[in-house]
Coordinates of C-alpha atoms in Angstrom, one line a residue:
M1 CA -4.8 19.6 45.2
G2 CA -3.4 19.0 41.4
L3 CA -2.4 23.0 41.3
I4 CA -0.9 22.6 44.7
K5 CA 1.2 19.6 43.9
Q6 CA 2.4 21.3 40.5
L7 CA 3.2 24.4 42.5
R8 CA 5.4 22.7 44.9
A9 CA 7.1 20.7 42.1
K10 CA 8.1 23.8 40.4
Q11 CA 9.4 25.5 43.4
K12 CA 11.6 22.6 44.2
E13 CA 12.9 22.9 40.4
I14 CA 13.7 26.5 40.9
D15 CA 15.6 25.5 44.3
G16 CA 17.5 23.2 42.2
L17 CA 17.9 25.4 39.4
K18 CA 19.5 28.1 41.8
S19 CA 21.6 25.8 43.6
L20 CA 23.2 24.7 39.9
L21 CA 23.5 28.6 39.1
A22 CA 25.6 28.8 42.0
E23 CA 27.8 25.9 41.1
C24 CA 28.8 26.7 37.3
T25 CA 29.9 30.4 37.6
E26 CA 32.7 29.8 35.3
D27 CA 30.6 27.9 32.4
K28 CA 29.1 31.0 30.5
D29 CA 27.1 28.4 28.3
M30 CA 25.7 26.5 31.2
T31 CA 25.1 29.5 33.2
D32 CA 23.0 31.1 30.0
M33 CA 20.9 27.9 30.0
V34 CA 20.3 27.6 33.5
S35 CA 19.4 31.4 34.1
E36 CA 16.7 30.9 31.1
E37 CA 15.3 28.0 32.5
L38 CA 15.1 29.3 35.9
S39 CA 13.2 32.7 34.4
Q40 CA 10.5 30.1 32.7
A41 CA 10.1 28.4 36.0
I42 CA 9.6 31.6 37.9
G43 CA 7.0 32.8 35.3
E44 CA 5.3 29.2 35.5
V45 CA 5.1 29.8 39.4
K46 CA 3.3 32.8 38.9
R47 CA 1.0 31.5 36.7
L48 CA 0.0 28.4 38.8
Q49 CA -0.3 31.2 41.6
N50 CA -2.7 32.9 40.0
L51 CA -4.5 29.8 38.8
L52 CA -4.5 28.8 42.4
L53 CA -6.0 32.2 43.7
Q54 CA -8.8 32.1 41.1
Q55 CA -9.8 28.8 42.2
L56 CA -9.9 30.2 46.0
L57 CA -12.2 33.0 45.4
P58 CA -15.7 32.5 46.3
K59 CA -18.3 31.9 43.4
D60 CA -20.2 34.9 42.1
D61 CA -23.9 33.9 41.5
A62 CA -23.8 36.7 38.7
D63 CA -20.5 35.2 36.7
E64 CA -22.8 33.3 34.5
R65 CA -24.8 36.5 33.7
D66 CA -24.7 38.8 30.6
C67 CA -23.3 42.3 31.4
I68 CA -24.0 46.0 30.7
L69 CA -20.7 48.1 29.8
E70 CA -20.5 51.6 30.6
V71 CA -17.6 53.8 29.5
R72 CA -17.1 57.5 30.7
A73 CA -14.3 59.8 29.8
G74 CA -12.5 61.3 32.8
T75 CA -9.5 63.7 33.3
G76 CA -7.7 64.9 29.9
G77 CA -10.3 66.6 28.1
E78 CA -10.8 65.8 24.3
E79 CA -8.1 63.2 24.5
A80 CA -10.1 61.2 27.2
S81 CA -12.9 61.0 25.1
L82 CA -10.7 59.6 22.3
F83 CA -9.5 57.0 24.7
A84 CA -13.0 56.2 25.8
M85 CA -13.8 55.5 22.3
D86 CA -10.8 53.3 21.9
I87 CA -11.6 51.4 25.0
F88 CA -15.4 51.1 24.0
K89 CA -14.5 49.5 20.7
M90 CA -11.6 47.4 22.1
Y91 CA -14.4 45.5 24.3
E92 CA -16.7 45.6 21.3
R93 CA -13.9 43.7 19.3
Y94 CA -13.1 41.3 22.1
S95 CA -16.8 40.3 22.4
Q96 CA -16.8 39.5 18.8
K97 CA -13.7 37.2 19.1
R98 CA -15.5 35.4 21.9
G99 CA -18.4 34.8 20.0
W100 CA -20.6 37.2 22.2
K101 CA -23.2 39.5 21.1
F102 CA -22.3 43.3 21.4
E103 CA -25.3 45.6 21.3
V104 CA -24.4 49.4 21.4
M105 CA -26.8 51.0 23.7
S106 CA -26.0 54.7 23.8
V107 CA -22.9 57.0 23.0
A108 CA -22.5 60.6 23.6
E109 CA -20.1 62.0 21.3
S110 CA -17.7 64.9 22.1
D111 CA -16.9 67.7 19.7
I112 CA -14.2 65.9 18.1
R113 CA -16.3 62.4 17.4
G114 CA -14.5 61.0 20.6
Y115 CA -16.9 59.5 23.3
K116 CA -17.9 61.6 26.3
E117 CA -19.6 58.4 27.6
A118 CA -21.1 55.0 26.0
S119 CA -22.8 51.8 27.2
G120 CA -23.4 48.6 25.7
A121 CA -24.8 45.0 26.3
I122 CA -23.0 41.9 26.3
S123 CA -24.5 38.6 25.9
G124 CA -22.6 35.5 25.8
V125 CA -21.6 32.5 28.1
A126 CA -20.1 33.8 31.4
A127 CA -19.8 37.4 30.2
Y128 CA -20.1 39.0 33.6
G129 CA -17.5 36.7 35.0
K130 CA -14.8 37.4 32.5
L131 CA -15.2 40.9 32.4
K132 CA -16.2 42.0 35.9
F133 CA -12.6 42.8 36.9
E134 CA -12.4 45.5 34.4
S135 CA -14.1 47.9 36.3
G136 CA -11.9 50.9 37.2
I137 CA -9.8 53.7 35.8
H138 CA -8.2 52.8 32.7
R139 CA -5.1 55.3 32.2
V140 CA -3.3 56.1 28.7
Q141 CA -0.3 57.5 28.2
R142 CA 0.2 58.7 24.4
V143 CA 0.5 61.8 22.1
P144 CA -2.9 62.9 21.2
V145 CA -4.0 63.6 17.5
T146 CA -4.7 67.0 18.7
E147 CA -1.3 67.8 20.0
K148 CA 1.1 69.7 17.6
S149 CA 4.1 69.7 19.5
G150 CA 4.5 65.9 20.1
R151 CA 4.0 66.3 23.9
I152 CA 2.8 62.9 25.8
H153 CA -0.4 63.4 27.5
T154 CA -2.1 61.3 30.3
S155 CA -5.6 60.8 30.2
A156 CA -8.3 58.4 32.1
V157 CA -11.4 56.8 31.5
S158 CA -13.6 54.9 34.0
V159 CA -15.0 51.2 33.2
A160 CA -18.1 49.8 34.9
I161 CA -19.2 46.2 34.2
L162 CA -22.5 45.5 35.5
P163 CA -24.5 42.0 35.4
Q164 CA -27.8 42.3 33.6
A165 CA -30.9 41.5 35.7
D166 CA -33.6 39.3 34.9
E167 CA -37.1 40.0 35.7
V168 CA -37.3 38.3 38.7
D169 CA -34.4 40.1 40.1
V170 CA -36.0 43.6 39.9
Q171 CA -39.5 44.5 40.2
L172 CA -40.2 47.8 38.6
R173 CA -43.6 49.4 39.6
N174 CA -45.2 52.0 37.1
E175 CA -45.6 54.6 40.0
D176 CA -41.9 54.5 40.8
L177 CA -41.0 55.5 37.2
R178 CA -41.0 58.9 35.5
I179 CA -40.7 58.7 31.9
D180 CA -39.8 61.8 30.0
T181 CA -39.5 62.0 26.1
Y182 CA -37.6 64.6 24.1
R183 CA -35.9 65.1 21.0
S184 CA -32.8 63.7 20.5
G185 CA -29.6 65.7 19.7
G186 CA -26.4 65.2 17.6
S187 CA -26.4 63.3 14.3
G188 CA -29.0 60.5 13.6
G189 CA -30.7 62.1 10.7
Q190 CA -34.0 64.2 10.1
H191 CA -36.4 61.6 11.7
V192 CA -34.5 61.3 14.9
N193 CA -34.1 65.1 15.6
T194 CA -37.5 66.1 14.8
T195 CA -39.5 63.7 16.7
N196 CA -39.6 62.7 20.7
S197 CA -37.8 59.7 20.2
A198 CA -35.2 60.2 22.9
V199 CA -36.4 58.7 26.4
R200 CA -35.4 59.3 29.9
I201 CA -36.5 57.3 32.7
T202 CA -36.0 58.0 36.5
H203 CA -36.5 55.7 39.3
M204 CA -38.2 57.9 41.9
P205 CA -37.1 56.0 45.1
T206 CA -33.5 56.2 44.2
G207 CA -33.1 58.9 42.0
M208 CA -31.4 57.2 39.4
T209 CA -31.6 58.3 35.6
V210 CA -31.0 56.7 32.4
A211 CA -31.5 58.7 29.3
I212 CA -31.2 56.5 25.7
Q213 CA -31.8 58.4 22.3
D214 CA -29.8 56.2 20.0
E215 CA -32.6 54.5 18.2
R216 CA -35.3 56.1 15.9
S217 CA -38.2 54.2 17.8
Q218 CA -39.3 55.8 21.2
H219 CA -40.3 52.2 22.1
M220 CA -36.9 50.7 21.4
N221 CA -34.9 53.5 23.4
K222 CA -37.5 52.7 26.2
A223 CA -36.7 49.1 26.2
K224 CA -33.0 49.8 26.3
A225 CA -33.2 52.4 28.9
L226 CA -35.3 50.0 31.1
K227 CA -32.8 47.1 30.7
V228 CA -30.0 49.5 31.8
L229 CA -31.9 50.8 34.8
C230 CA -32.6 47.1 35.9
A231 CA -28.7 46.4 35.8
K232 CA -28.2 49.4 37.7
L233 CA -30.6 48.7 40.4
Y234 CA -29.7 45.1 40.4
E235 CA -26.2 46.0 41.2
M236 CA -27.3 48.5 43.8
E237 CA -28.8 46.0 45.8
R238 CA -25.9 43.4 45.2
S239 CA -23.5 46.0 46.5
R240 CA -25.8 46.7 49.6
I241 CA -25.8 42.9 50.4
Q242 CA -22.3 42.5 49.8
T243 CA -21.3 45.3 52.1
T244 CA -23.5 44.3 54.8
R245 CA -21.7 40.8 54.7
S246 CA -18.0 42.3 54.5
K247 CA -17.1 45.6 55.2
L248 CA -13.7 44.9 54.1
R249 CA -14.4 44.3 50.3
S250 CA -14.2 47.3 48.2
Q251 CA -17.3 47.9 46.1
Q252 CA -16.6 50.1 42.7
I253 CA -19.7 48.9 40.9
G254 CA -22.7 50.7 41.8
S255 CA -21.2 52.7 44.5
G256 CA -19.9 55.3 42.3
D257 CA -16.4 54.8 43.6
R258 CA -14.0 54.0 40.7
S259 CA -11.1 56.1 41.9
E260 CA -8.6 52.8 41.9
R261 CA -6.2 53.0 38.8
I262 CA -6.0 49.3 37.6
R263 CA -4.5 49.8 34.3
T264 CA -2.0 52.1 32.3
Y265 CA -1.4 51.9 28.5
N266 CA 1.7 53.4 27.5
F267 CA 1.7 53.7 23.8
P268 CA 5.2 55.3 23.0
Q269 CA 6.7 52.4 24.8
G270 CA 4.0 49.9 23.7
R271 CA 3.4 48.6 27.2
V272 CA 0.3 47.8 29.3
T273 CA 0.7 47.8 33.0
D274 CA -1.7 46.0 35.5
H275 CA -1.4 47.9 38.9
R276 CA -3.3 45.1 40.4
E277 CA -1.1 42.3 39.6
M278 CA 2.0 43.7 41.3
D279 CA 2.4 46.0 38.1
A280 CA 2.4 42.9 35.7
V281 CA 3.4 44.4 32.4
A282 CA 2.5 43.3 28.6
S283 CA 3.4 44.6 25.4
F284 CA 1.4 45.6 22.6
S285 CA 1.5 47.4 19.1
S286 CA -0.2 50.6 18.3
T287 CA -1.3 48.8 14.9
D288 CA -2.8 45.9 16.8
E289 CA -6.5 45.2 15.9

């Protein structure tokens, strides 16, 4: 009720400022001062409305869980892979600033050292609840380092945030798993490339496959692959249950439908636009860490 009272009070304040603005059209100093206060009041109303909407959202049982981050390059060729690397590292820095643990699970590099796809495990208080709305298409508009004529390119990457599953959530039976080992490719040193340290696990009932090759140890790669597989199966079951409860709720994670553009990063103009918040705009510097 406190937020509702604040919202009503602020709306009354806006009505009063609008009336005052209409009465003092000939006083420029007064008009400027009232216009500034009106702009601040409108911004505060938007903030209170967002807080109220957040409180009205149903509580997700998975909000307090750790999560798995998956980033994949989309349209845009090599530039998309560079943007995927930037996005992945952005979430890594964000996690570190919040005091969360960020563990790189797997990285598949492109020819110019970008990321074709990458995944990481994020552990911290309410990590999934804080990041779950990041799922979707992230678009970038900038001049790629590979562009010699200075033309602005548009590229995109997909981001998926999956809640990590506990052992009690997902029961994996050995007979349902096919585990293949093979030599890992790419960089990693002589040991990685000459031993069967890479692991690919296929969940036979669903056909879901996870491959990890980042670690030197086959056992460590297997443990990481199982963690990712559990998260994917857990989210698949969550999606199935939620879809049954409400056909109107859009499912992005687990269903493979990540076609909705949620955010655009415009580097030449230093602007980020969130398309879910009535095209809310924020500014940034390309030199920001």
